[in-house]
Amino acid sequence: MRLLFTQSVILSLGCVALTADAFQIKAPFVTHTGGSALYMSSTIPQKTTKAASLDEVDDPLTVAAVPKMAQRWRKKTKQLATLGPASSTKEMIETLFLAGADVFRLNFSHGRQEQKLELLKLIREVEEKYAHPIAVLGDLQGPKLRVGEFSNPEGELLEQGQTFRFDLDEAKGDKNRVMLPHPEIIQASEVGHVLLIDDGKVKLQVTGKGDGYIECEVVVPGKIKDRKGVNTPDSILEISPLTPKDRSDLEYMLKIGVDWVALSFVQRPQDIVEINQLIDEKLPPDAFRPAVMAKIEKPSCFFGDNLKEIVKLCDGIMVARGDLGVECAPEDVPILQKNHY
């Protein structure tokens, strides 16, 4: 049984109490909606211990034993809200909760760790006030692959059919080349592979490679600027999905007690094994072990039996349709989701 969830919008959990003393899914169902999508396992481990507390947490809160809002909503599709600058006060969090939010997402791509602790404390206060469990999902940033810098601060306009080189030379780029400070991309790229720059605005195809460089032909022209993102839809990169920042953020999540950890940049089953091992190593004594969610945003997840094995190893999967739609044809994304889930 798998359950469907839309990132930042909808979470389908069945009857789930993710922050109560014990939780389990009681009814199987699947809901299809817009945006990103998530399938959650019905075999989530039961929560039997309290989350570890930090020195900053003076009086950890707990959920009241008897729900005061048992008739609050009779809905199986749960709503998830991402907290940001406009929704960081207790009043706004409570308003979102009363409007229907069941899960709050803490995006560790932005802000300081201490800010996430303050948000978590506010969520737990609302949870205590209404004696209604609220789940907290910590979302790791993952690797960010970017090109180097150009001599022209305005960047360069690449024309269709021209040759452009990516290399490891630290010199600033021009109309013919730029540094790509990720040797793993150069190593994994083969003739015919596609590189997408700036969320797919510029598309190049590899025509040749050598020691420390790849030659490409511009297929879709456009302007390329400093530090723009690079997507590699045809390649499996030999890199960890956990950067040093992610490892620090994960350890912090385990200390403050989030209910779910979302892993970005998942390419293969080994990535889930890696984060599970790290959680086991870093989990404080007597702390609650959060469930692991794999974010499906790379086409390599569909290579061979990768997706099948990823599903076996994690507790839920989030289909990041926006990111997946950059590396796949957008019209293929719903077909992939339908056929593979």
XYZ file of C-alpha atoms in Angstrom, residues 74-332:
259
model
C -13.210 13.830 8.159
C -10.725 13.837 5.309
C -8.140 11.351 4.212
C -6.150 13.829 2.150
C -4.013 15.823 4.577
C -2.630 19.275 3.855
C 1.005 20.271 4.110
C 2.253 23.843 4.494
C 5.817 25.050 4.003
C 6.748 27.642 6.608
C 8.585 30.755 5.433
C 9.087 34.398 6.411
C 5.391 35.187 5.953
C 4.268 32.240 8.076
C 6.764 32.158 10.927
C 4.626 33.499 13.781
C 2.600 31.412 16.182
C -0.549 33.250 15.114
C -0.018 32.377 11.454
C 0.935 28.773 12.205
C -2.237 28.430 14.298
C -4.279 30.035 11.522
C -2.860 27.589 8.982
C -3.544 24.685 11.323
C -7.156 25.750 11.853
C -7.538 26.219 8.102
C -6.582 22.581 7.565
C -2.783 22.170 7.652
C -1.790 18.804 9.140
C 1.936 18.815 8.355
C 4.461 21.653 8.396
C 7.564 21.531 6.215
C 10.797 23.125 7.416
C 12.967 23.916 4.402
C 16.612 23.681 5.443
C 17.707 25.202 2.120
C 17.073 28.619 3.643
C 17.638 30.217 7.023
C 19.597 29.247 10.121
C 19.163 26.057 12.082
C 18.108 28.003 15.166
C 15.205 29.484 13.212
C 13.924 25.971 12.511
C 14.001 25.175 16.236
C 11.900 28.245 16.988
C 9.358 27.183 14.358
C 9.284 23.658 15.748
C 8.601 24.961 19.252
C 5.717 27.086 17.952
C 4.262 24.081 16.123
C 4.439 21.975 19.274
C 2.691 24.733 21.239
C -0.193 24.738 18.755
C -0.224 20.943 18.856
C -0.491 21.021 22.653
C -3.169 23.702 22.656
C -5.516 21.702 20.441
C -4.404 18.235 21.587
C -4.194 17.306 17.904
C -1.029 15.758 16.426
C 0.869 17.816 13.848
C 3.672 16.276 11.788
C 6.906 18.147 11.085
C 8.944 17.388 7.962
C 12.554 18.546 7.680
C 13.627 18.929 4.043
C 17.356 18.675 3.281
C 18.784 20.879 0.531
C 20.937 18.342 -1.308
C 23.790 19.060 -3.757
C 23.649 22.175 -5.914
C 25.447 21.768 -9.245
C 26.408 25.059 -10.869
C 28.666 26.456 -13.601
C 31.527 28.810 -12.770
C 31.818 32.540 -13.421
C 32.185 34.573 -16.624
C 34.399 37.529 -17.444
C 31.304 39.394 -18.593
C 29.114 40.029 -15.526
C 26.078 39.914 -17.813
C 26.958 36.399 -18.945
C 27.164 35.125 -22.520
C 24.500 34.451 -25.151
C 24.973 31.001 -26.650
C 23.762 30.490 -30.207
C 22.149 27.376 -31.611
C 24.651 24.993 -33.200
C 27.759 26.553 -31.689
C 30.328 24.545 -29.743
C 30.753 25.247 -26.043
C 33.214 23.651 -23.636
C 32.889 22.856 -19.935
C 36.212 22.259 -18.188
C 38.024 22.389 -14.856
C 40.045 25.537 -15.668
C 39.433 28.134 -12.931
C 39.818 31.026 -15.404
C 36.612 32.993 -15.907
C 34.473 31.894 -18.822
C 33.708 33.511 -22.173
C 31.523 32.779 -25.185
C 33.348 29.515 -25.888
C 33.933 27.926 -22.460
C 33.340 28.093 -18.719
C 34.519 26.197 -15.670
C 32.331 23.331 -14.446
C 33.575 22.770 -10.870
C 32.140 19.256 -10.706
C 34.560 16.673 -12.130
C 31.978 13.964 -11.468
C 29.761 15.495 -14.197
C 32.597 15.478 -16.705
C 33.472 11.906 -15.771
C 29.859 10.652 -16.040
C 29.005 12.475 -19.286
C 29.113 10.522 -22.537
C 28.639 11.550 -26.162
C 24.949 12.134 -26.723
C 24.177 13.041 -23.105
C 22.254 16.253 -22.441
C 23.171 19.083 -20.076
C 20.541 21.613 -19.031
C 21.493 25.053 -17.740
C 19.341 27.396 -15.647
C 16.359 25.035 -15.191
C 16.456 23.969 -18.823
C 16.505 27.425 -20.419
C 19.702 26.410 -22.248
C 20.161 22.871 -23.571
C 23.459 21.383 -24.738
C 24.414 17.937 -26.014
C 27.804 16.338 -25.441
C 29.714 15.811 -28.695
C 33.110 14.873 -27.288
C 35.164 14.644 -24.122
C 38.746 14.543 -22.991
C 40.836 14.767 -19.853
C 39.024 17.289 -17.660
C 36.600 18.679 -20.223
C 33.533 17.989 -22.355
C 32.644 19.574 -25.704
C 28.975 20.340 -26.313
C 26.727 21.580 -29.094
C 24.104 24.168 -28.186
C 20.682 22.684 -28.971
C 18.466 25.300 -27.322
C 20.138 28.740 -27.339
C 20.013 31.260 -24.514
C 22.008 33.307 -22.069
C 24.253 31.581 -19.538
C 25.351 33.521 -16.457
C 27.479 33.099 -13.347
C 26.627 30.207 -11.027
C 23.583 28.984 -12.934
C 22.361 25.503 -12.122
C 23.262 22.410 -14.142
C 21.013 19.372 -14.617
C 22.278 16.051 -15.968
C 19.222 13.972 -16.944
C 21.200 11.211 -18.697
C 23.919 10.650 -16.119
C 24.190 9.002 -12.715
C 26.712 11.076 -10.793
C 29.116 9.432 -8.370
C 28.337 11.866 -5.569
C 26.590 11.592 -2.244
C 23.125 13.192 -1.927
C 24.303 14.491 1.456
C 26.568 17.531 1.423
C 28.454 18.664 4.555
C 25.636 21.157 5.127
C 23.045 18.376 4.834
C 24.908 16.232 7.331
C 24.973 19.094 9.816
C 21.285 19.834 9.215
C 20.349 16.164 9.584
C 22.122 15.890 12.918
C 20.290 19.005 14.069
C 16.940 17.563 12.940
C 17.598 14.439 14.990
C 18.327 16.538 18.072
C 15.209 18.696 17.894
C 12.895 15.830 16.948
C 11.316 16.137 13.496
C 8.927 13.390 12.394
C 10.113 13.051 8.787
C 13.383 13.716 6.953
C 13.148 14.359 3.198
C 16.244 13.471 1.151
C 16.862 15.455 -2.032
C 18.848 14.382 -5.126
C 18.086 10.679 -4.754
C 19.546 8.778 -7.738
C 19.770 5.171 -6.588
C 18.972 2.844 -3.665
C 22.416 3.339 -2.111
C 21.444 6.932 -1.332
C 18.679 5.727 1.012
C 21.038 3.233 2.615
C 23.487 6.084 3.238
C 21.032 8.358 5.029
C 19.619 5.495 7.100
C 23.118 4.581 8.246
C 23.835 8.204 9.119
C 20.603 8.472 11.110
C 21.507 5.329 13.052
C 24.949 6.771 13.800
C 23.829 10.246 14.830
C 20.499 9.561 16.542
C 20.756 10.675 20.193
C 20.069 8.042 22.854
C 16.347 7.452 23.512
C 15.400 9.813 20.666
C 12.591 9.156 18.193
C 13.863 7.904 14.852
C 12.248 9.942 12.062
C 10.863 8.320 8.933
C 12.792 8.843 5.679
C 11.211 10.266 2.552
C 12.933 9.982 -0.836
C 12.404 12.906 -3.203
C 12.054 11.618 -6.759
C 13.455 14.406 -8.927
C 16.083 12.650 -11.077
C 15.356 10.423 -14.114
C 18.039 8.019 -12.868
C 15.487 6.865 -10.272
C 13.698 5.115 -13.140
C 16.777 3.307 -14.459
C 16.503 -0.469 -14.098
C 15.051 -1.491 -10.729
C 16.207 1.663 -8.940
C 12.750 2.939 -8.076
C 11.533 -0.453 -6.863
C 14.512 -0.750 -4.516
C 14.238 2.870 -3.357
C 10.608 2.276 -2.373
C 11.602 -0.806 -0.380
C 14.243 1.095 1.582
C 12.408 4.295 2.488
C 9.180 5.109 4.342
C 7.717 7.443 1.720
C 8.454 8.987 -1.656
C 7.827 12.510 -2.830
C 7.493 13.012 -6.579
C 8.962 16.479 -7.109
C 7.137 17.094 -10.364
C 8.633 20.531 -10.934
C 12.241 19.355 -10.690
C 11.512 16.111 -12.519
C 9.844 18.124 -15.283
C 13.126 19.962 -15.922
C 15.096 16.781 -16.606
C 12.230 14.881 -18.284
C 9.786 16.105 -20.870
C 6.993 17.709 -18.794
C 4.367 15.667 -20.616
C 6.175 12.462 -19.568
